[in-house]
PDB file of C-alpha atoms in Angstrom:
ATOM      1  CA  MET G 323      -4.478  78.780-110.951  1.00 62.00           C
ATOM      2  CA  ALA G 324      -7.302  77.127-112.900  1.00 70.00           C
ATOM      3  CA  ARG G 325      -6.772  79.479-115.809  1.00 74.00           C
ATOM      4  CA  TYR G 326      -3.068  78.684-115.829  1.00 68.00           C
ATOM      5  CA  LEU G 327      -3.738  74.920-115.861  1.00 72.00           C
ATOM      6  CA  ILE G 328      -6.242  75.255-118.714  1.00 79.00           C
ATOM      7  CA  THR G 329      -3.760  77.328-120.720  1.00 78.00           C
ATOM      8  CA  ARG G 330      -0.978  74.791-120.156  1.00 75.00           C
ATOM      9  CA  ALA G 331      -3.328  71.924-121.064  1.00 79.00           C
ATOM     10  CA  TRP G 332      -4.306  73.314-124.467  1.00 83.00           C
ATOM     11  CA  GLN G 333      -0.697  74.305-125.172  1.00 82.00           C
ATOM     12  CA  SER G 334       0.374  70.748-124.436  1.00 81.00           C
ATOM     13  CA  ALA G 335      -2.379  69.373-126.677  1.00 83.00           C
ATOM     14  CA  LEU G 336      -1.341  71.689-129.521  1.00 87.00           C
ATOM     15  CA  THR G 337       2.286  70.662-129.104  1.00 85.00           C
ATOM     16  CA  LEU G 338       1.302  66.997-129.267  1.00 83.00           C
ATOM     17  CA  ILE G 339      -0.659  67.566-132.493  1.00 85.00           C
ATOM     18  CA  LEU G 340       2.255  69.380-134.124  1.00 87.00           C
ATOM     19  CA  SER G 341       4.627  66.660-132.932  1.00 83.00           C
ATOM     20  CA  THR G 342       2.436  64.022-134.558  1.00 83.00           C
ATOM     21  CA  VAL G 343       2.554  65.847-137.890  1.00 85.00           C
ATOM     22  CA  VAL G 344       6.324  66.345-137.712  1.00 84.00           C
ATOM     23  CA  VAL G 345       6.912  62.707-136.780  1.00 79.00           C
ATOM     24  CA  PHE G 346       4.717  61.414-139.585  1.00 80.00           C
ATOM     25  CA  LEU G 347       6.333  63.582-142.272  1.00 81.00           C
ATOM     26  CA  GLY G 348       9.853  63.224-140.896  1.00 77.00           C
ATOM     27  CA  VAL G 349       9.758  59.431-140.938  1.00 71.00           C
ATOM     28  CA  ARG G 350       8.662  59.421-144.565  1.00 73.00           C
ATOM     29  CA  ALA G 351      11.461  61.808-145.446  1.00 73.00           C
ATOM     30  CA  LEU G 352      14.049  59.207-144.444  1.00 67.00           C
ATOM     31  CA  PRO G 353      16.077  57.893-147.389  1.00 68.00           C
ATOM     32  CA  GLY G 354      15.300  54.378-148.552  1.00 66.00           C
ATOM     33  CA  ASP G 355      12.181  52.419-149.415  1.00 67.00           C
ATOM     34  CA  PRO G 356      10.929  49.870-146.861  1.00 66.00           C
ATOM     35  CA  ALA G 357       9.244  47.938-149.668  1.00 70.00           C
ATOM     36  CA  LEU G 358      12.652  47.279-151.254  1.00 71.00           C
ATOM     37  CA  ALA G 359      13.995  45.975-147.953  1.00 64.00           C
ATOM     38  CA  LEU G 360      10.995  43.689-147.473  1.00 64.00           C
ATOM     39  CA  ALA G 361      11.015  42.367-151.012  1.00 65.00           C
ATOM     40  CA  GLY G 362      14.488  40.887-150.609  1.00 62.00           C
ATOM     41  CA  GLU G 363      15.733  39.327-153.809  1.00 61.00           C
ATOM     42  CA  ASP G 364      12.270  39.355-155.377  1.00 59.00           C
ATOM     43  CA  ARG G 365      12.120  43.004-156.371  1.00 68.00           C
ATOM     44  CA  SER G 366       9.669  42.671-159.205  1.00 75.00           C
ATOM     45  CA  PRO G 367       7.245  45.562-159.690  1.00 77.00           C
ATOM     46  CA  GLU G 368       4.352  43.294-158.745  1.00 76.00           C
ATOM     47  CA  ALA G 369       5.942  42.296-155.435  1.00 75.00           C
ATOM     48  CA  LEU G 370       6.796  45.878-154.563  1.00 77.00           C
ATOM     49  CA  GLU G 371       3.283  47.020-155.403  1.00 79.00           C
ATOM     50  CA  ALA G 372       1.738  44.260-153.281  1.00 81.00           C
ATOM     51  CA  ILE G 373       3.926  45.189-150.297  1.00 75.00           C
ATOM     52  CA  ARG G 374       3.095  48.887-150.593  1.00 77.00           C
ATOM     53  CA  HIS G 375      -0.612  48.105-150.859  1.00 78.00           C
ATOM     54  CA  HIS G 376      -0.542  45.764-147.843  1.00 75.00           C
ATOM     55  CA  TYR G 377       1.041  48.387-145.590  1.00 70.00           C
ATOM     56  CA  GLY G 378      -0.843  51.343-147.066  1.00 74.00           C
ATOM     57  CA  LEU G 379       2.308  52.939-148.470  1.00 73.00           C
ATOM     58  CA  ASP G 380       0.620  53.502-151.837  1.00 77.00           C
ATOM     59  CA  GLN G 381      -2.004  55.825-150.334  1.00 79.00           C
ATOM     60  CA  PRO G 382      -1.670  59.637-150.476  1.00 81.00           C
ATOM     61  CA  LEU G 383       0.057  61.127-147.436  1.00 79.00           C
ATOM     62  CA  PRO G 384      -3.073  62.871-146.063  1.00 85.00           C
ATOM     63  CA  ILE G 385      -4.986  59.580-146.095  1.00 85.00           C
ATOM     64  CA  GLN G 386      -2.074  57.756-144.463  1.00 81.00           C
ATOM     65  CA  PHE G 387      -1.909  60.443-141.775  1.00 83.00           C
ATOM     66  CA  VAL G 388      -5.627  60.338-140.975  1.00 85.00           C
ATOM     67  CA  GLN G 389      -5.576  56.554-140.764  1.00 82.00           C
ATOM     68  CA  TYR G 390      -2.493  56.631-138.551  1.00 80.00           C
ATOM     69  CA  VAL G 391      -3.973  59.180-136.132  1.00 83.00           C
ATOM     70  CA  ALA G 392      -7.268  57.285-135.937  1.00 84.00           C
ATOM     71  CA  ARG G 393      -5.487  54.045-135.057  1.00 83.00           C
ATOM     72  CA  ALA G 394      -2.998  55.685-132.692  1.00 81.00           C
ATOM     73  CA  ALA G 395      -5.847  57.288-130.720  1.00 81.00           C
ATOM     74  CA  GLN G 396      -7.070  53.741-130.015  1.00 82.00           C
ATOM     75  CA  GLY G 397      -3.598  52.509-129.033  1.00 80.00           C
ATOM     76  CA  ASP G 398      -3.061  50.739-132.358  1.00 82.00           C
ATOM     77  CA  PHE G 399       0.280  51.720-133.920  1.00 82.00           C
ATOM     78  CA  GLY G 400       0.092  49.095-136.640  1.00 79.00           C
ATOM     79  CA  GLU G 401       2.424  46.170-137.226  1.00 80.00           C
ATOM     80  CA  SER G 402       6.158  46.090-137.623  1.00 82.00           C
ATOM     81  CA  ILE G 403       7.095  45.957-141.289  1.00 74.00           C
ATOM     82  CA  ARG G 404      10.013  43.633-140.569  1.00 75.00           C
ATOM     83  CA  THR G 405       8.547  41.197-138.042  1.00 77.00           C
ATOM     84  CA  GLY G 406       4.773  41.534-138.410  1.00 78.00           C
ATOM     85  CA  ILE G 407       4.442  41.849-134.622  1.00 85.00           C
ATOM     86  CA  PRO G 408       2.018  44.545-133.394  1.00 87.00           C
ATOM     87  CA  VAL G 409       3.964  47.640-132.423  1.00 86.00           C
ATOM     88  CA  SER G 410       1.913  48.006-129.244  1.00 87.00           C
ATOM     89  CA  SER G 411       3.154  44.573-128.113  1.00 87.00           C
ATOM     90  CA  MET G 412       6.747  45.580-128.830  1.00 86.00           C
ATOM     91  CA  LEU G 413       6.289  48.768-126.803  1.00 86.00           C
ATOM     92  CA  THR G 414       4.713  46.846-123.935  1.00 86.00           C
ATOM     93  CA  THR G 415       7.803  44.627-123.803  1.00 85.00           C
ATOM     94  CA  ALA G 416      10.526  47.255-124.262  1.00 85.00           C
ATOM     95  CA  LEU G 417       9.147  50.392-122.620  1.00 84.00           C
ATOM     96  CA  PRO G 418       8.969  49.112-119.001  1.00 86.00           C
ATOM     97  CA  VAL G 419      12.674  48.251-119.135  1.00 88.00           C
ATOM     98  CA  THR G 420      13.701  51.760-120.182  1.00 85.00           C
ATOM     99  CA  VAL G 421      11.225  53.493-117.847  1.00 85.00           C
ATOM    100  CA  GLU G 422      12.448  51.484-114.864  1.00 88.00           C
ATOM    101  CA  LEU G 423      16.077  52.168-115.781  1.00 89.00           C
ATOM    102  CA  SER G 424      15.393  55.897-116.239  1.00 86.00           C
ATOM    103  CA  VAL G 425      13.452  56.284-112.989  1.00 87.00           C
ATOM    104  CA  LEU G 426      16.132  54.435-111.042  1.00 90.00           C
ATOM    105  CA  ALA G 427      18.834  56.599-112.638  1.00 89.00           C
ATOM    106  CA  ILE G 428      16.863  59.769-111.789  1.00 88.00           C
ATOM    107  CA  LEU G 429      16.478  58.710-108.136  1.00 89.00           C
ATOM    108  CA  ILE G 430      20.189  57.970-107.824  1.00 90.00           C
ATOM    109  CA  ALA G 431      21.153  61.208-109.579  1.00 88.00           C
ATOM    110  CA  ALA G 432      18.774  63.328-107.488  1.00 87.00           C
ATOM    111  CA  ALA G 433      19.988  61.821-104.205  1.00 89.00           C
ATOM    112  CA  LEU G 434      23.651  62.289-105.089  1.00 89.00           C
ATOM    113  CA  GLY G 435      23.265  65.627-106.858  1.00 88.00           C
ATOM    114  CA  VAL G 436      21.067  67.385-104.307  1.00 88.00           C
ATOM    115  CA  GLY G 437      23.086  66.083-101.364  1.00 87.00           C
ATOM    116  CA  ALA G 438      26.414  67.106-102.895  1.00 88.00           C
ATOM    117  CA  GLY G 439      25.043  70.467-104.021  1.00 87.00           C
ATOM    118  CA  VAL G 440      23.722  71.357-100.583  1.00 87.00           C
ATOM    119  CA  LEU G 441      26.985  70.251 -98.959  1.00 87.00           C
ATOM    120  CA  ALA G 442      29.040  72.291-101.416  1.00 87.00           C
ATOM    121  CA  ALA G 443      26.929  75.409-100.802  1.00 85.00           C
ATOM    122  CA  VAL G 444      26.861  75.117 -97.014  1.00 84.00           C
ATOM    123  CA  ARG G 445      30.576  74.266 -96.782  1.00 83.00           C
ATOM    124  CA  ARG G 446      31.693  76.857 -99.312  1.00 82.00           C
ATOM    125  CA  GLY G 447      35.459  77.313 -99.398  1.00 78.00           C
ATOM    126  CA  HIS G 448      36.071  74.042 -97.549  1.00 83.00           C
ATOM    127  CA  PRO G 449      37.495  70.744 -98.852  1.00 86.00           C
ATOM    128  CA  ALA G 450      33.935  69.348 -99.096  1.00 83.00           C
ATOM    129  CA  GLU G 451      33.103  71.903-101.804  1.00 83.00           C
ATOM    130  CA  TRP G 452      36.308  71.196-103.706  1.00 86.00           C
ATOM    131  CA  LEU G 453      35.627  67.453-103.607  1.00 88.00           C
ATOM    132  CA  ALA G 454      32.014  67.896-104.783  1.00 86.00           C
ATOM    133  CA  ASN G 455      33.073  70.193-107.637  1.00 84.00           C
ATOM    134  CA  GLY G 456      35.807  67.785-108.670  1.00 86.00           C
ATOM    135  CA  LEU G 457      33.449  64.820-108.759  1.00 84.00           C
ATOM    136  CA  ALA G 458      30.902  66.866-110.704  1.00 84.00           C
ATOM    137  CA  LEU G 459      33.545  67.782-113.267  1.00 83.00           C
ATOM    138  CA  VAL G 460      34.479  64.126-113.650  1.00 83.00           C
ATOM    139  CA  GLY G 461      30.812  63.168-114.047  1.00 81.00           C
ATOM    140  CA  LEU G 462      30.333  65.757-116.789  1.00 79.00           C
ATOM    141  CA  SER G 463      33.574  64.976-118.605  1.00 83.00           C
ATOM    142  CA  VAL G 464      33.800  61.176-118.638  1.00 82.00           C
ATOM    143  CA  PRO G 465      31.779  59.552-121.474  1.00 83.00           C
ATOM    144  CA  HIS G 466      29.114  57.141-120.273  1.00 79.00           C
ATOM    145  CA  PHE G 467      30.157  54.340-122.594  1.00 82.00           C
ATOM    146  CA  TRP G 468      33.750  54.391-121.287  1.00 87.00           C
ATOM    147  CA  LEU G 469      32.570  54.462-117.682  1.00 87.00           C
ATOM    148  CA  ALA G 470      30.192  51.581-118.425  1.00 87.00           C
ATOM    149  CA  LEU G 471      33.002  49.497-119.924  1.00 89.00           C
ATOM    150  CA  LEU G 472      35.190  50.132-116.880  1.00 89.00           C
ATOM    151  CA  ALA G 473      32.317  49.192-114.559  1.00 89.00           C
ATOM    152  CA  ILE G 474      31.741  45.931-116.425  1.00 91.00           C
ATOM    153  CA  LEU G 475      35.463  45.143-116.418  1.00 90.00           C
ATOM    154  CA  TYR G 476      36.069  45.741-112.713  1.00 90.00           C
ATOM    155  CA  LEU G 477      32.672  45.251-111.049  1.00 89.00           C
ATOM    156  CA  SER G 478      31.307  42.438-113.218  1.00 88.00           C
ATOM    157  CA  VAL G 479      34.137  40.477-114.814  1.00 88.00           C
ATOM    158  CA  ALA G 480      36.863  40.911-112.176  1.00 87.00           C
ATOM    159  CA  THR G 481      34.822  40.798-108.971  1.00 88.00           C
ATOM    160  CA  GLY G 482      31.439  39.417-110.067  1.00 84.00           C
ATOM    161  CA  LEU G 483      29.524  41.889-107.913  1.00 88.00           C
ATOM    162  CA  PHE G 484      27.043  42.759-110.677  1.00 89.00           C
ATOM    163  CA  PRO G 485      25.855  40.992-113.849  1.00 89.00           C
ATOM    164  CA  ALA G 486      27.541  42.219-117.011  1.00 86.00           C
ATOM    165  CA  SER G 487      24.344  41.991-119.089  1.00 84.00           C
ATOM    166  CA  GLY G 488      20.812  40.683-119.134  1.00 83.00           C
ATOM    167  CA  PHE G 489      17.504  41.641-117.597  1.00 86.00           C
ATOM    168  CA  VAL G 490      15.008  40.052-115.195  1.00 86.00           C
ATOM    169  CA  PRO G 491      11.429  41.430-115.125  1.00 85.00           C
ATOM    170  CA  LEU G 492      10.457  43.184-111.925  1.00 84.00           C
ATOM    171  CA  LEU G 493       7.423  40.972-111.281  1.00 83.00           C
ATOM    172  CA  ASP G 494       9.405  37.765-111.789  1.00 85.00           C
ATOM    173  CA  ASN G 495      12.121  38.514-109.240  1.00 87.00           C
ATOM    174  CA  PRO G 496      12.429  42.041-107.753  1.00 89.00           C
ATOM    175  CA  VAL G 497      15.827  41.310-106.171  1.00 90.00           C
ATOM    176  CA  ASP G 498      17.398  40.011-109.393  1.00 90.00           C
ATOM    177  CA  ASN G 499      15.734  42.841-111.298  1.00 88.00           C
ATOM    178  CA  LEU G 500      17.427  45.438-109.085  1.00 90.00           C
ATOM    179  CA  HIS G 501      20.699  43.497-109.195  1.00 90.00           C
ATOM    180  CA  HIS G 502      20.748  43.718-113.010  1.00 89.00           C
ATOM    181  CA  LEU G 503      19.673  47.374-113.215  1.00 90.00           C
ATOM    182  CA  ILE G 504      21.593  49.053-110.404  1.00 91.00           C
ATOM    183  CA  LEU G 505      24.919  49.229-112.265  1.00 91.00           C
ATOM    184  CA  PRO G 506      23.550  50.648-115.561  1.00 90.00           C
ATOM    185  CA  ALA G 507      21.353  53.047-113.555  1.00 90.00           C
ATOM    186  CA  VAL G 508      24.388  54.368-111.669  1.00 90.00           C
ATOM    187  CA  ILE G 509      26.296  54.803-114.936  1.00 89.00           C
ATOM    188  CA  LEU G 510      23.356  56.567-116.565  1.00 86.00           C
ATOM    189  CA  GLY G 511      22.830  58.813-113.559  1.00 86.00           C
ATOM    190  CA  THR G 512      26.406  60.046-113.121  1.00 85.00           C
ATOM    191  CA  GLY G 513      26.199  62.836-115.698  1.00 81.00           C
ATOM    192  CA  LEU G 514      22.776  63.923-114.470  1.00 85.00           C
ATOM    193  CA  ALA G 515      23.969  63.910-110.844  1.00 87.00           C
ATOM    194  CA  ALA G 516      26.768  66.273-111.814  1.00 87.00           C
ATOM    195  CA  ILE G 517      24.316  68.665-113.493  1.00 86.00           C
ATOM    196  CA  ILE G 518      21.944  68.572-110.521  1.00 87.00           C
ATOM    197  CA  MET G 519      24.842  69.152-108.128  1.00 88.00           C
ATOM    198  CA  ARG G 520      26.027  72.264-109.955  1.00 86.00           C
ATOM    199  CA  GLN G 521      22.547  73.738-110.254  1.00 84.00           C
ATOM    200  CA  THR G 522      21.643  72.926-106.647  1.00 86.00           C
ATOM    201  CA  ARG G 523      24.832  74.540-105.396  1.00 86.00           C
ATOM    202  CA  SER G 524      24.179  77.695-107.428  1.00 85.00           C
ATOM    203  CA  ALA G 525      20.554  77.951-106.299  1.00 83.00           C
ATOM    204  CA  MET G 526      21.479  77.263-102.671  1.00 84.00           C
ATOM    205  CA  LEU G 527      24.135  79.992-102.681  1.00 84.00           C
ATOM    206  CA  ASP G 528      21.522  82.476-103.909  1.00 83.00           C
ATOM    207  CA  SER G 529      19.037  81.352-101.267  1.00 81.00           C
ATOM    208  CA  LEU G 530      21.524  81.410 -98.414  1.00 80.00           C
ATOM    209  CA  SER G 531      22.323  85.058 -99.169  1.00 80.00           C
ATOM    210  CA  SER G 532      18.642  86.095 -99.304  1.00 80.00           C
ATOM    211  CA  ASP G 533      16.899  88.288 -96.755  1.00 79.00           C
ATOM    212  CA  TYR G 534      14.416  85.634 -95.636  1.00 78.00           C
ATOM    213  CA  VAL G 535      17.250  83.248 -94.743  1.00 78.00           C
ATOM    214  CA  ARG G 536      19.005  85.931 -92.720  1.00 80.00           C
ATOM    215  CA  THR G 537      15.697  86.659 -90.996  1.00 82.00           C
ATOM    216  CA  ALA G 538      15.237  82.974 -90.174  1.00 79.00           C
ATOM    217  CA  LYS G 539      18.728  82.859 -88.680  1.00 79.00           C
ATOM    218  CA  ALA G 540      18.029  86.037 -86.664  1.00 82.00           C
ATOM    219  CA  LYS G 541      14.932  84.385 -85.192  1.00 79.00           C
ATOM    220  CA  GLY G 542      17.155  81.701 -83.719  1.00 79.00           C
ATOM    221  CA  LEU G 543      16.140  78.774 -85.952  1.00 78.00           C
ATOM    222  CA  ARG G 544      18.493  75.834 -86.017  1.00 81.00           C
ATOM    223  CA  PRO G 545      20.899  75.786 -88.985  1.00 78.00           C
ATOM    224  CA  ARG G 546      19.422  72.507 -90.239  1.00 79.00           C
ATOM    225  CA  ALA G 547      15.905  73.986 -90.240  1.00 78.00           C
ATOM    226  CA  VAL G 548      17.113  77.100 -92.063  1.00 79.00           C
ATOM    227  CA  ILE G 549      18.804  74.972 -94.744  1.00 80.00           C
ATOM    228  CA  THR G 550      16.040  72.409 -95.298  1.00 77.00           C
ATOM    229  CA  HIS G 551      12.843  74.419 -94.753  1.00 74.00           C
ATOM    230  CA  HIS G 552      13.914  77.752 -96.213  1.00 73.00           C
ATOM    231  CA  ALA G 553      16.973  77.642 -98.458  1.00 77.00           C
ATOM    232  CA  LEU G 554      16.594  74.154 -99.959  1.00 78.00           C
ATOM    233  CA  ARG G 555      12.851  74.352-100.585  1.00 75.00           C
ATOM    234  CA  ASN G 556      13.224  77.560-102.569  1.00 75.00           C
ATOM    235  CA  SER G 557      16.105  76.023-104.521  1.00 77.00           C
ATOM    236  CA  LEU G 558      14.121  72.965-105.605  1.00 77.00           C
ATOM    237  CA  ILE G 559      12.391  74.785-108.483  1.00 78.00           C
ATOM    238  CA  VAL G 560      15.585  74.559-110.525  1.00 76.00           C
ATOM    239  CA  VAL G 561      16.176  70.945-109.503  1.00 78.00           C
ATOM    240  CA  VAL G 562      12.631  69.867-110.394  1.00 80.00           C
ATOM    241  CA  THR G 563      12.921  71.536-113.798  1.00 79.00           C
ATOM    242  CA  ILE G 564      16.172  69.715-114.575  1.00 79.00           C
ATOM    243  CA  VAL G 565      14.866  66.355-113.348  1.00 78.00           C
ATOM    244  CA  GLY G 566      11.664  66.719-115.369  1.00 77.00           C
ATOM    245  CA  LEU G 567      13.494  67.538-118.576  1.00 74.00           C
ATOM    246  CA  GLN G 568      16.133  64.871-118.059  1.00 75.00           C
ATOM    247  CA  LEU G 569      13.584  62.121-117.346  1.00 74.00           C
ATOM    248  CA  GLY G 570      12.153  62.531-120.833  1.00 67.00           C
ATOM    249  CA  GLY G 571      15.679  62.625-122.206  1.00 67.00           C
ATOM    250  CA  LEU G 572      16.668  59.442-120.393  1.00 72.00           C
ATOM    251  CA  ILE G 573      13.677  57.550-121.768  1.00 67.00           C
ATOM    252  CA  SER G 574      14.795  58.336-125.309  1.00 61.00           C
ATOM    253  CA  GLY G 575      18.527  58.627-124.706  1.00 61.00           C
ATOM    254  CA  ALA G 576      19.460  55.443-122.844  1.00 74.00           C
ATOM    255  CA  VAL G 577      20.443  53.824-126.149  1.00 77.00           C
ATOM    256  CA  VAL G 578      24.173  53.435-125.472  1.00 80.00           C
ATOM    257  CA  THR G 579      23.721  52.185-121.914  1.00 84.00           C
ATOM    258  CA  GLU G 580      21.123  49.625-122.970  1.00 84.00           C
ATOM    259  CA  GLN G 581      23.320  48.393-125.806  1.00 82.00           C
ATOM    260  CA  ILE G 582      26.400  47.966-123.583  1.00 85.00           C
ATOM    261  CA  PHE G 583      24.530  46.143-120.808  1.00 87.00           C
ATOM    262  CA  GLY G 584      22.356  44.115-123.181  1.00 84.00           C
ATOM    263  CA  LEU G 585      19.051  45.470-121.900  1.00 85.00           C
ATOM    264  CA  PRO G 586      16.018  44.775-124.148  1.00 84.00           C
ATOM    265  CA  GLY G 587      14.689  48.315-123.853  1.00 82.00           C
ATOM    266  CA  PHE G 588      13.468  51.242-125.866  1.00 79.00           C
ATOM    267  CA  GLY G 589      16.894  52.156-127.240  1.00 76.00           C
ATOM    268  CA  LYS G 590      17.678  48.859-128.962  1.00 75.00           C
ATOM    269  CA  MET G 591      14.221  48.745-130.521  1.00 81.00           C
ATOM    270  CA  THR G 592      14.672  52.282-131.838  1.00 79.00           C
ATOM    271  CA  ILE G 593      18.077  51.586-133.406  1.00 79.00           C
ATOM    272  CA  ASP G 594      16.824  48.417-135.088  1.00 78.00           C
ATOM    273  CA  ALA G 595      13.770  50.220-136.454  1.00 80.00           C
ATOM    274  CA  VAL G 596      15.835  53.065-137.944  1.00 77.00           C
ATOM    275  CA  PHE G 597      18.252  50.725-139.708  1.00 77.00           C
ATOM    276  CA  GLN G 598      15.393  48.597-141.055  1.00 73.00           C
ATOM    277  CA  ARG G 599      13.234  51.576-142.161  1.00 72.00           C
ATOM    278  CA  ASP G 600      10.422  50.194-140.019  1.00 78.00           C
ATOM    279  CA  TYR G 601       7.971  53.114-140.333  1.00 76.00           C
ATOM    280  CA  PRO G 602       5.338  52.004-137.779  1.00 81.00           C
ATOM    281  CA  VAL G 603       7.924  51.351-135.048  1.00 85.00           C
ATOM    282  CA  ILE G 604       9.804  54.614-135.667  1.00 81.00           C
ATOM    283  CA  GLN G 605       6.567  56.601-135.612  1.00 80.00           C
ATOM    284  CA  ALA G 606       5.424  54.988-132.380  1.00 85.00           C
ATOM    285  CA  VAL G 607       8.804  55.459-130.680  1.00 83.00           C
ATOM    286  CA  VAL G 608       9.180  59.134-131.598  1.00 80.00           C
ATOM    287  CA  LEU G 609       5.540  59.944-130.861  1.00 82.00           C
ATOM    288  CA  LEU G 610       5.715  58.214-127.493  1.00 83.00           C
ATOM    289  CA  THR G 611       8.923  60.085-126.649  1.00 80.00           C
ATOM    290  CA  ALA G 612       7.353  63.428-127.584  1.00 81.00           C
ATOM    291  CA  THR G 613       4.287  62.587-125.495  1.00 83.00           C
ATOM    292  CA  ALA G 614       6.524  61.718-122.529  1.00 80.00           C
ATOM    293  CA  TYR G 615       8.256  65.098-122.777  1.00 80.00           C
ATOM    294  CA  ILE G 616       4.930  66.955-122.934  1.00 83.00           C
ATOM    295  CA  VAL G 617       3.316  65.064-120.042  1.00 83.00           C
ATOM    296  CA  ILE G 618       6.407  65.329-117.829  1.00 82.00           C
ATOM    297  CA  ASN G 619       6.691  69.079-118.445  1.00 80.00           C
ATOM    298  CA  PHE G 620       3.024  69.512-117.573  1.00 80.00           C
ATOM    299  CA  LEU G 621       3.491  67.555-114.330  1.00 81.00           C
ATOM    300  CA  VAL G 622       6.554  69.647-113.504  1.00 79.00           C
ATOM    301  CA  ASP G 623       4.451  72.790-113.877  1.00 76.00           C
ATOM    302  CA  LEU G 624       1.945  71.338-111.414  1.00 77.00           C
ATOM    303  CA  LEU G 625       4.737  70.469-109.011  1.00 76.00           C
ATOM    304  CA  TYR G 626       5.947  74.071-109.068  1.00 73.00           C
ATOM    305  CA  SER G 627       2.836  75.169-107.195  1.00 69.00           C
ATOM    306  CA  VAL G 628       3.447  72.532-104.509  1.00 71.00           C
ATOM    307  CA  ILE G 629       7.036  73.659-103.932  1.00 68.00           C
ATOM    308  CA  ASP G 630       6.347  77.411-104.115  1.00 66.00           C
ATOM    309  CA  PRO G 631       2.815  78.494-103.058  1.00 62.00           C
ATOM    310  CA  ARG G 632       3.340  81.892-104.679  1.00 61.00           C
ATOM    311  CA  ILE G 633       2.955  80.249-108.064  1.00 60.00           C
ATOM    312  CA  ARG G 634      -0.605  79.287-107.187  1.00 57.00           C
ATOM    313  CA  VAL G 635      -1.329  82.994-106.776  1.00 48.00           C
ATOM    314  CA  THR G 636       0.475  84.365-109.790  1.00 50.00           C
ATOM    315  CA  GLY G 637      -0.065  81.366-112.056  1.00 49.00           C
ATOM    316  CA  ASP G 638       3.380  81.935-113.542  1.00 49.00           C
ATOM    317  CA  PRO G 639       6.218  79.434-112.845  1.00 47.00           C
ATOM    318  CA  ALA G 640       8.745  82.025-113.967  1.00 45.00           C
TER     319      ALA G 640
END
């Protein structure tokens, strides 16, 4: 097990290094010159040269990369080209909003998806399975932005049950914070719940037809114990993999939901930075997203050994 963890650790570190290089070069391959955008109407050669010198854009790419990595290792991602605000301060403000929204959406999706998947597998051929499959199909087919607009129209404007927009920090008022986030979290988690439901149902059907489940039933174990302690536990590997991958995706992909509900999160900051050619912000956003994917995948690998003890022996999550 130790050898497996060491191997995964250096693979994750190598992936992070390569991601840093790709992010740095990819951002500079974007069309447009940030110096032109900053110069405004005064686009004299002297003004452009002064702007490039101030932000280090006139340095060779290798020097820019080394300086960027050295600062990023200390948590310094530079200053926003458009606002002059330190990027780390912008991340500190925006990232908690998106992380909280993503975690809440994952919890809702996992509760709905696993519950519906187990019910559909246990009650195969019954109306419960047909209902779960139908809801999963709707969750996969309906666009999030359209569902969000309907939710705002009927649950916010018409009935006033939930706020249509805005955000309250968790530490300021936990109740209001949850009141503002619950609706966008449900909208964001619908598609993921459908995916989890389908995968849980498939994995549960395989487990329920396995020899060890039939042996557990032959020993006289209660049906609930057979489902939860034997079939479901061995089906959670697939669920954990999906949740781990989707959590990283939600952190970077909640752009539309945040825009519709007016949440000051990661997505809005990313869109603004791309349109404004704000190199430091784009680099920090993409690098942080890549790091989130790498760390989450590493934690998922560790969780495999908790769910299935055989992995601790073989050292292979496959």
